[in-house]
Coordinates of C-alpha atoms and ligand atoms in Angstrom, one line a residue:
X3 CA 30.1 0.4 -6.1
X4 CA 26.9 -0.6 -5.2
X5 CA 24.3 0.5 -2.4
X6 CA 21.2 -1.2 -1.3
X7 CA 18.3 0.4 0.2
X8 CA 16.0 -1.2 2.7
X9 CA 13.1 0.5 3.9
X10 CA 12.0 -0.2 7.4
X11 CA 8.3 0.7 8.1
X12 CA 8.5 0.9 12.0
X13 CA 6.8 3.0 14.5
X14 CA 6.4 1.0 17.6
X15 CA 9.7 1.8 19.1
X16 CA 7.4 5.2 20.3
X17 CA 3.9 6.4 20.5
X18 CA 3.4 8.8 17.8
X19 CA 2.1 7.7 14.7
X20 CA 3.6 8.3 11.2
X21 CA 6.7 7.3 11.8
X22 CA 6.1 4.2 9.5
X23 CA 6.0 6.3 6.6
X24 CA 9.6 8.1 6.5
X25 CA 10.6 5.2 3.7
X26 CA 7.6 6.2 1.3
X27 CA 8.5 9.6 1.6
X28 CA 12.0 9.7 1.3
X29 CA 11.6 7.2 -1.5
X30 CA 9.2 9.9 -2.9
X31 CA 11.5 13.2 -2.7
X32 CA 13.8 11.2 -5.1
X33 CA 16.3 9.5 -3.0
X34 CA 16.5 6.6 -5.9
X35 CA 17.2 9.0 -9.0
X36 CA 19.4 10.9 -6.8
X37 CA 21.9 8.0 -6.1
X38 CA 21.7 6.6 -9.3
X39 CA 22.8 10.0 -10.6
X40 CA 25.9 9.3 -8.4
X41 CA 27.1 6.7 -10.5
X42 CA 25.8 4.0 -7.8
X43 CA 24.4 0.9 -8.9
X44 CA 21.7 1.2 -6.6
X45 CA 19.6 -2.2 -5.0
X46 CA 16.4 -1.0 -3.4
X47 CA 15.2 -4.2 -1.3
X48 CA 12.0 -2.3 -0.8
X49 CA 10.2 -2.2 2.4
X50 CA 10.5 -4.8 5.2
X51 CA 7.4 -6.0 6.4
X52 CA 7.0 -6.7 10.0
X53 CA 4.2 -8.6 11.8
X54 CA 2.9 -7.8 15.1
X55 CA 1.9 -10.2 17.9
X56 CA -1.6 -9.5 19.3
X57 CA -0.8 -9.0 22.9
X58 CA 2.6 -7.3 23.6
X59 CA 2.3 -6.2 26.6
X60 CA 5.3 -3.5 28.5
X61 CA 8.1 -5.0 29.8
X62 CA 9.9 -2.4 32.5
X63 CA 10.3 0.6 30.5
X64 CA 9.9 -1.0 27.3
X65 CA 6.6 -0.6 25.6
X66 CA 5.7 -3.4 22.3
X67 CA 8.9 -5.4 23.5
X68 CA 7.9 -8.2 21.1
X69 CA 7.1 -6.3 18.1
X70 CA 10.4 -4.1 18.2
X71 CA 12.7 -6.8 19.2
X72 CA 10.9 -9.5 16.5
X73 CA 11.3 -6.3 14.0
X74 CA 15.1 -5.8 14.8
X75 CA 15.3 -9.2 14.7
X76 CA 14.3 -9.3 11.2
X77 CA 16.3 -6.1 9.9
X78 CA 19.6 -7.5 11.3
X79 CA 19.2 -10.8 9.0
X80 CA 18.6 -8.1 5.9
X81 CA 21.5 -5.6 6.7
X82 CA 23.8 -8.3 7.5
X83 CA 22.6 -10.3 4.0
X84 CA 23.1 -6.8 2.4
X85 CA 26.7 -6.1 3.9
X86 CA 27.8 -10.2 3.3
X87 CA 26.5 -9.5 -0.6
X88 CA 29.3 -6.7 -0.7
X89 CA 26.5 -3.2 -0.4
X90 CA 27.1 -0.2 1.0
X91 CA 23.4 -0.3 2.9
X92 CA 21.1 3.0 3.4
X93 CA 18.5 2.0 6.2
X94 CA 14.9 4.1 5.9
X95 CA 13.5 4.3 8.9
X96 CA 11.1 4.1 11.0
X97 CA 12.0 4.8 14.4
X98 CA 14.9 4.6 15.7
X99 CA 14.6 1.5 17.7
X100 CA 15.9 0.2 14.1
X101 CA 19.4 1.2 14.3
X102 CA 19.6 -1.6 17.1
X103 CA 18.9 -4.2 14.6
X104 CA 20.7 -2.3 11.7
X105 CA 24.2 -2.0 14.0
X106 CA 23.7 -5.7 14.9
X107 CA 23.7 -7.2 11.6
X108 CA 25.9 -4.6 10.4
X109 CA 28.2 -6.2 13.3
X110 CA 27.8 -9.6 12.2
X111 CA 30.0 -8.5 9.0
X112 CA 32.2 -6.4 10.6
X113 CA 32.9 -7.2 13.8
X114 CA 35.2 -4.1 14.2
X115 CA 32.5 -1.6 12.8
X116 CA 32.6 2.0 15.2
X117 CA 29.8 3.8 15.1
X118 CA 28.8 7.3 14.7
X119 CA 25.4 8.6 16.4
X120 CA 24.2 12.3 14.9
X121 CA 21.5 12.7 17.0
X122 CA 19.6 15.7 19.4
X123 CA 19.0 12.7 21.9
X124 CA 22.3 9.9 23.2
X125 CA 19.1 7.0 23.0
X126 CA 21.2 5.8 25.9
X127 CA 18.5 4.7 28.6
X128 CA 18.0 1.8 30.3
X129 CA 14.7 -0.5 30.4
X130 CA 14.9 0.7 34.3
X131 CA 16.1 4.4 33.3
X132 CA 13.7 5.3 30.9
X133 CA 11.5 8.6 31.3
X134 CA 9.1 7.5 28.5
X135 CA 9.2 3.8 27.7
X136 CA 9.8 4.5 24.2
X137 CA 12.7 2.1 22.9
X138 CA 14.0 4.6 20.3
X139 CA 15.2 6.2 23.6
X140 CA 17.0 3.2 24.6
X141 CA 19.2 1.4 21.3
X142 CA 22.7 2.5 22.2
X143 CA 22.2 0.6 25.6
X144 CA 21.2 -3.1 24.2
X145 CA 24.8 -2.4 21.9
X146 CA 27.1 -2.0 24.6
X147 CA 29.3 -4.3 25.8
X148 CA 29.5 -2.0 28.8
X149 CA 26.0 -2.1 30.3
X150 CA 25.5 -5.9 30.1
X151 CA 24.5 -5.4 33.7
X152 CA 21.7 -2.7 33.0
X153 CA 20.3 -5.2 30.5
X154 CA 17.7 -7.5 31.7
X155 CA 16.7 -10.3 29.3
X156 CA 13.2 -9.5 27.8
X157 CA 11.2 -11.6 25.5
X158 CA 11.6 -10.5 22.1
X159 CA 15.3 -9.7 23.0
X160 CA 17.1 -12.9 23.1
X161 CA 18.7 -12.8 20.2
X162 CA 20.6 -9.2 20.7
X163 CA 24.3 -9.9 22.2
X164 CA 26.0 -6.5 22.9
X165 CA 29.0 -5.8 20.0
X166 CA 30.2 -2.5 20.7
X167 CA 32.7 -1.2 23.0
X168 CA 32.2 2.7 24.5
X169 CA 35.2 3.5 23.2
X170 CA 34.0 2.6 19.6
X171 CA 31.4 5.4 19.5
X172 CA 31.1 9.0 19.2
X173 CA 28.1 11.4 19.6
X174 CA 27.4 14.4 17.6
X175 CA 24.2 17.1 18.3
X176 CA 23.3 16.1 21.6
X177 CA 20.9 18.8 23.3
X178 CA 18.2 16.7 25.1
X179 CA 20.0 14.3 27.5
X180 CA 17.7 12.5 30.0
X181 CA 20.1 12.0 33.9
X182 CA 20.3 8.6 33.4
X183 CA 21.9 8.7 30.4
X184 CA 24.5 11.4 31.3
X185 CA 25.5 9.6 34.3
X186 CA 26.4 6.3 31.7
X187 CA 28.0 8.9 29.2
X188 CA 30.4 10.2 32.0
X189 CA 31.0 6.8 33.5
X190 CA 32.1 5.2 30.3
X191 CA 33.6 8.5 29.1
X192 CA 32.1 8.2 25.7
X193 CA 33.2 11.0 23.3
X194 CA 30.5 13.3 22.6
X195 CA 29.7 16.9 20.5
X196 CA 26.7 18.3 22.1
X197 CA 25.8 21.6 20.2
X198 CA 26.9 23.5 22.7
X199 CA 30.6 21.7 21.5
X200 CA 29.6 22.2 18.5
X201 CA 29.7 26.1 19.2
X202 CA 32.9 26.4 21.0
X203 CA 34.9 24.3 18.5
X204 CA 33.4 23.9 15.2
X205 CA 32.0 21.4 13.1
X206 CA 35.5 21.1 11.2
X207 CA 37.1 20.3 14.5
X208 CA 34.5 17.8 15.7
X209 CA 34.9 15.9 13.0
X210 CA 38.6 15.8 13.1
X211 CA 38.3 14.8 16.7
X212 CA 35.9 12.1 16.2
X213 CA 38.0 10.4 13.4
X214 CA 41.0 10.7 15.2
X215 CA 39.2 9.2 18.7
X216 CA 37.4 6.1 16.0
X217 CA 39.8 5.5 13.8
X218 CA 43.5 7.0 14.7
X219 CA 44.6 3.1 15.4
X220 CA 43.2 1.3 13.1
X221 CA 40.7 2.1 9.8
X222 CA 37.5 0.2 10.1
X223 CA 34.0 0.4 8.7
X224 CA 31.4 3.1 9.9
X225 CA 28.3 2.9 10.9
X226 CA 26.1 6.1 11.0
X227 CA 22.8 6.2 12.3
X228 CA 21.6 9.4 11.7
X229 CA 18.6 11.1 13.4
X230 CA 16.9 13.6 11.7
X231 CA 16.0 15.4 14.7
X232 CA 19.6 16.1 14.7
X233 CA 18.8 19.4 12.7
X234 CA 17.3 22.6 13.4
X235 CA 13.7 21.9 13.6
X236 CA 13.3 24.9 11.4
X237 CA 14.7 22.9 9.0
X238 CA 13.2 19.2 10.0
X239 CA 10.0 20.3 11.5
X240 CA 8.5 16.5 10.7
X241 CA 9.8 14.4 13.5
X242 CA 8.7 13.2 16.7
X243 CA 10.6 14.9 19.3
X244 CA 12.0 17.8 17.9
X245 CA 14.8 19.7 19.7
X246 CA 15.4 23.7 19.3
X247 CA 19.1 24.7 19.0
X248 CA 19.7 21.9 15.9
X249 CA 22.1 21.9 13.6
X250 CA 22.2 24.2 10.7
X251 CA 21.9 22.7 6.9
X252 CA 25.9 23.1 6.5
X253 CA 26.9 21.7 9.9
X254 CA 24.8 18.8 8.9
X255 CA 26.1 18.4 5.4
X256 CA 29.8 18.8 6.7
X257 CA 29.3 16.2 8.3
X258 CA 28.3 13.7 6.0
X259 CA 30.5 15.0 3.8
X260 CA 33.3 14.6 6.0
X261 CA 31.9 10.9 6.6
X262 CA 32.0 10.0 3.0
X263 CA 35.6 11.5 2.4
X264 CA 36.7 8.5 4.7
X265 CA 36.1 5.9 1.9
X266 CA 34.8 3.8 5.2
X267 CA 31.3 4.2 4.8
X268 CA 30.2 0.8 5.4
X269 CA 25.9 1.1 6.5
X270 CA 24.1 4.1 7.6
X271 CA 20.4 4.8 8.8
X272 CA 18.6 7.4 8.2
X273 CA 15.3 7.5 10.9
X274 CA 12.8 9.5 12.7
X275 CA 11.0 11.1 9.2
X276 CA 7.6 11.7 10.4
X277 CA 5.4 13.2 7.5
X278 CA 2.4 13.1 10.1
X279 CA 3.6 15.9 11.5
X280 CA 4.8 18.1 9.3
X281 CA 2.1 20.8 9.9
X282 CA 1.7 21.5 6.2
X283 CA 2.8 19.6 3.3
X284 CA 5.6 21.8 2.1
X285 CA 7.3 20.9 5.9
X286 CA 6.4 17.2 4.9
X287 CA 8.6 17.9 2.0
X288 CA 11.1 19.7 3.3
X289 CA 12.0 17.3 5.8
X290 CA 11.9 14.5 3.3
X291 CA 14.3 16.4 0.9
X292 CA 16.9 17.2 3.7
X293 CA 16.8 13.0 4.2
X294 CA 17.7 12.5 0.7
X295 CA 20.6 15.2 1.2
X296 CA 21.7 13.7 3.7
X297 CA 21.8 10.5 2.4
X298 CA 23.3 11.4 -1.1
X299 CA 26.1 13.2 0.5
X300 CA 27.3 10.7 2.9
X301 CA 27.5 8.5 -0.5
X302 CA 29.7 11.4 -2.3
X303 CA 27.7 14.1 -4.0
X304 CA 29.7 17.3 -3.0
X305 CA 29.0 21.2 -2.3
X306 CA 31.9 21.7 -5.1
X307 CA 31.0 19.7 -8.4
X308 CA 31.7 16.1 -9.6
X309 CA 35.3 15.1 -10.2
X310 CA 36.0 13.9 -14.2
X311 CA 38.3 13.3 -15.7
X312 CA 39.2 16.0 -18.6
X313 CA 38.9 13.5 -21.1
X314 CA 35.4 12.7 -20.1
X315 CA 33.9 16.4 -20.9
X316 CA 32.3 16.6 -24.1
Ligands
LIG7 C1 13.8 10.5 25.2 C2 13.6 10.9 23.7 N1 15.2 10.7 25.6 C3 13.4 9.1 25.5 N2 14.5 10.2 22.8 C4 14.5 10.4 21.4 O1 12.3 8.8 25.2 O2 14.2 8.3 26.0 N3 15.5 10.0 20.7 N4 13.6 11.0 20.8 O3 15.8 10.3 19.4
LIG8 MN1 17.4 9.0 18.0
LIG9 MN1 16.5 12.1 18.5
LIG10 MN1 33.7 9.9 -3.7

């Protein structure tokens, strides 16, 4: 079993800066020692480094659209070269604007991949739809094979071919949904779990219905991109757009738990660590630590101890 960790020091898929940073961090609340303790053989790629073109100007609602299409252009080759060399790949963002390249390549290996979005915000809008112009906002859209239409081509972009059916995804934390993007989740009748679901049924219960909506038919590999936001911001206070209402440490760690215990874990991202604006260095920290849960329990470290075998205790 091995996992390979690429950082991706991206911001430019919003406006606030510090976004770049979430790999260092996460990288520096333990994340390595803590996989390694999991009996991974763990790659860490390093960072990914991205250039920038001097003039970018906005294209529609899409602000730097040649830096974050050139940069997802870049992260799909190493995810894919990561999945082809037979990893299980952890993806530090950044923004995420990333998971668009991340899913892509992932996709270029596993063409049947589904793909499961914990998140406050669907990051459903369109370059026409958008309230901010911020492409973190606006990923899911350039992945479905659905909203072809709602895509125009922009430079930066030509090498992004939609590779995911509606029907292969499922939503989980939703709490900040922008019109645009509720009017193309109730069109396509994408399964979601906004927290307010989240309340009425129970995590155990979400989770049961989103394996049985992804992978009742057929088992096939998952891909999690996983917004920190997603939490309470009591517990992830540094991030970019944080949402009240989040989910609690346990709902979250359920989750990933629950993710793991599928054996289909195939890439995940982890995105939206901003240590900028944490507004004291223990928030910095906390937020960084909760990544490296996160991340170590979606690859198998449990709430209830190892399993060994009874020979194996000294
Ligand atoms: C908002 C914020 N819906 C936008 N999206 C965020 O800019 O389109 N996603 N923060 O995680
Ligand atoms: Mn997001
Ligand atoms: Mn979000
Ligand atoms: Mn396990």
């Amino acid at each position: 079993q091995s996992v390979a960790v690429l950082g991706a020091p991206f911001s430019r898929g919003q406006k606030k800066r510090g976004v770049e940073h979430g790999p260092k961090v996460i990288r520096d609340a333990g994340l390595i020692e803590r996989l390694s303790s999991l009996d991974y053989s763990v790659h860490d790629f390093g960072d990914l480094s991205f250039h920038y073109p001097e003039k970018d100007e906005p294209y529609m609602d899409v602000n730097f659209p040649l830096s974050v299409g050139g940069a997802n252009k870049m992260l799909a080759g190493a995810v894919s070269g990561a999945v082809g060399a037979g990893h299980t790949v952890v993806m530090l963002g950044g923004d995420h604007s990333l998971a668009l390249g991340s899913a892509a390549g992932h996709a270029r290996q596993c063409p049947d991949l589904c793909l499961i979005w914990v998140d406050a915000h669907p990051d459903l809008n369109t370059p026409m739809s958008s309230p901010s112009g911020n492409f973190h906002g606006q990923p899911v859209t350039f992945m479905l094979k659905e909203l072809q239409g709602k895509v125009p081509e922009i430079r930066g972009f030509s090498w992004v071919k939609p590779f995911l059916s509606s029907r292969d995804l499922v939503y989980i934390g939703l709490r900040d949904v922008d019109p645009g993007e509720y009017q193309i989740m109730k069109a396509l009748g994408i399964q979601y779990f906004s927290m307010r679901d989240i309340d009425r049924l129970g995590i155990q219960r979400v989770m049961e219905v989103t394996f049985d909506h992804l992978l009742a038919r057929k088992q096939r590999p998952i891909h999690l991109s996983f917004d920190i936001d997603s939490f309470d911001p009591s517990l992830a206070p540094a991030t970019g757009t944080p949402v009240n209402g989040g989910l609690t440490y346990r709902e979250g760690i359920y989750i990933t738990e629950e993710i793991h215990n599928t054996g289909l874990l195939s890439v995940m991202d982890l995105v939206e660590v901003n240590p900028v604006l944490g507004n004291s260095r223990e928030a910095t920290e906390a937020t960084a630590s909760l990544a490296v849960d996160v991340i170590a329990s979606c690859l198998g470290q449990t709430r209830e101890g190892a399993h060994m075998s009874i020979d194996a205790i000294p």
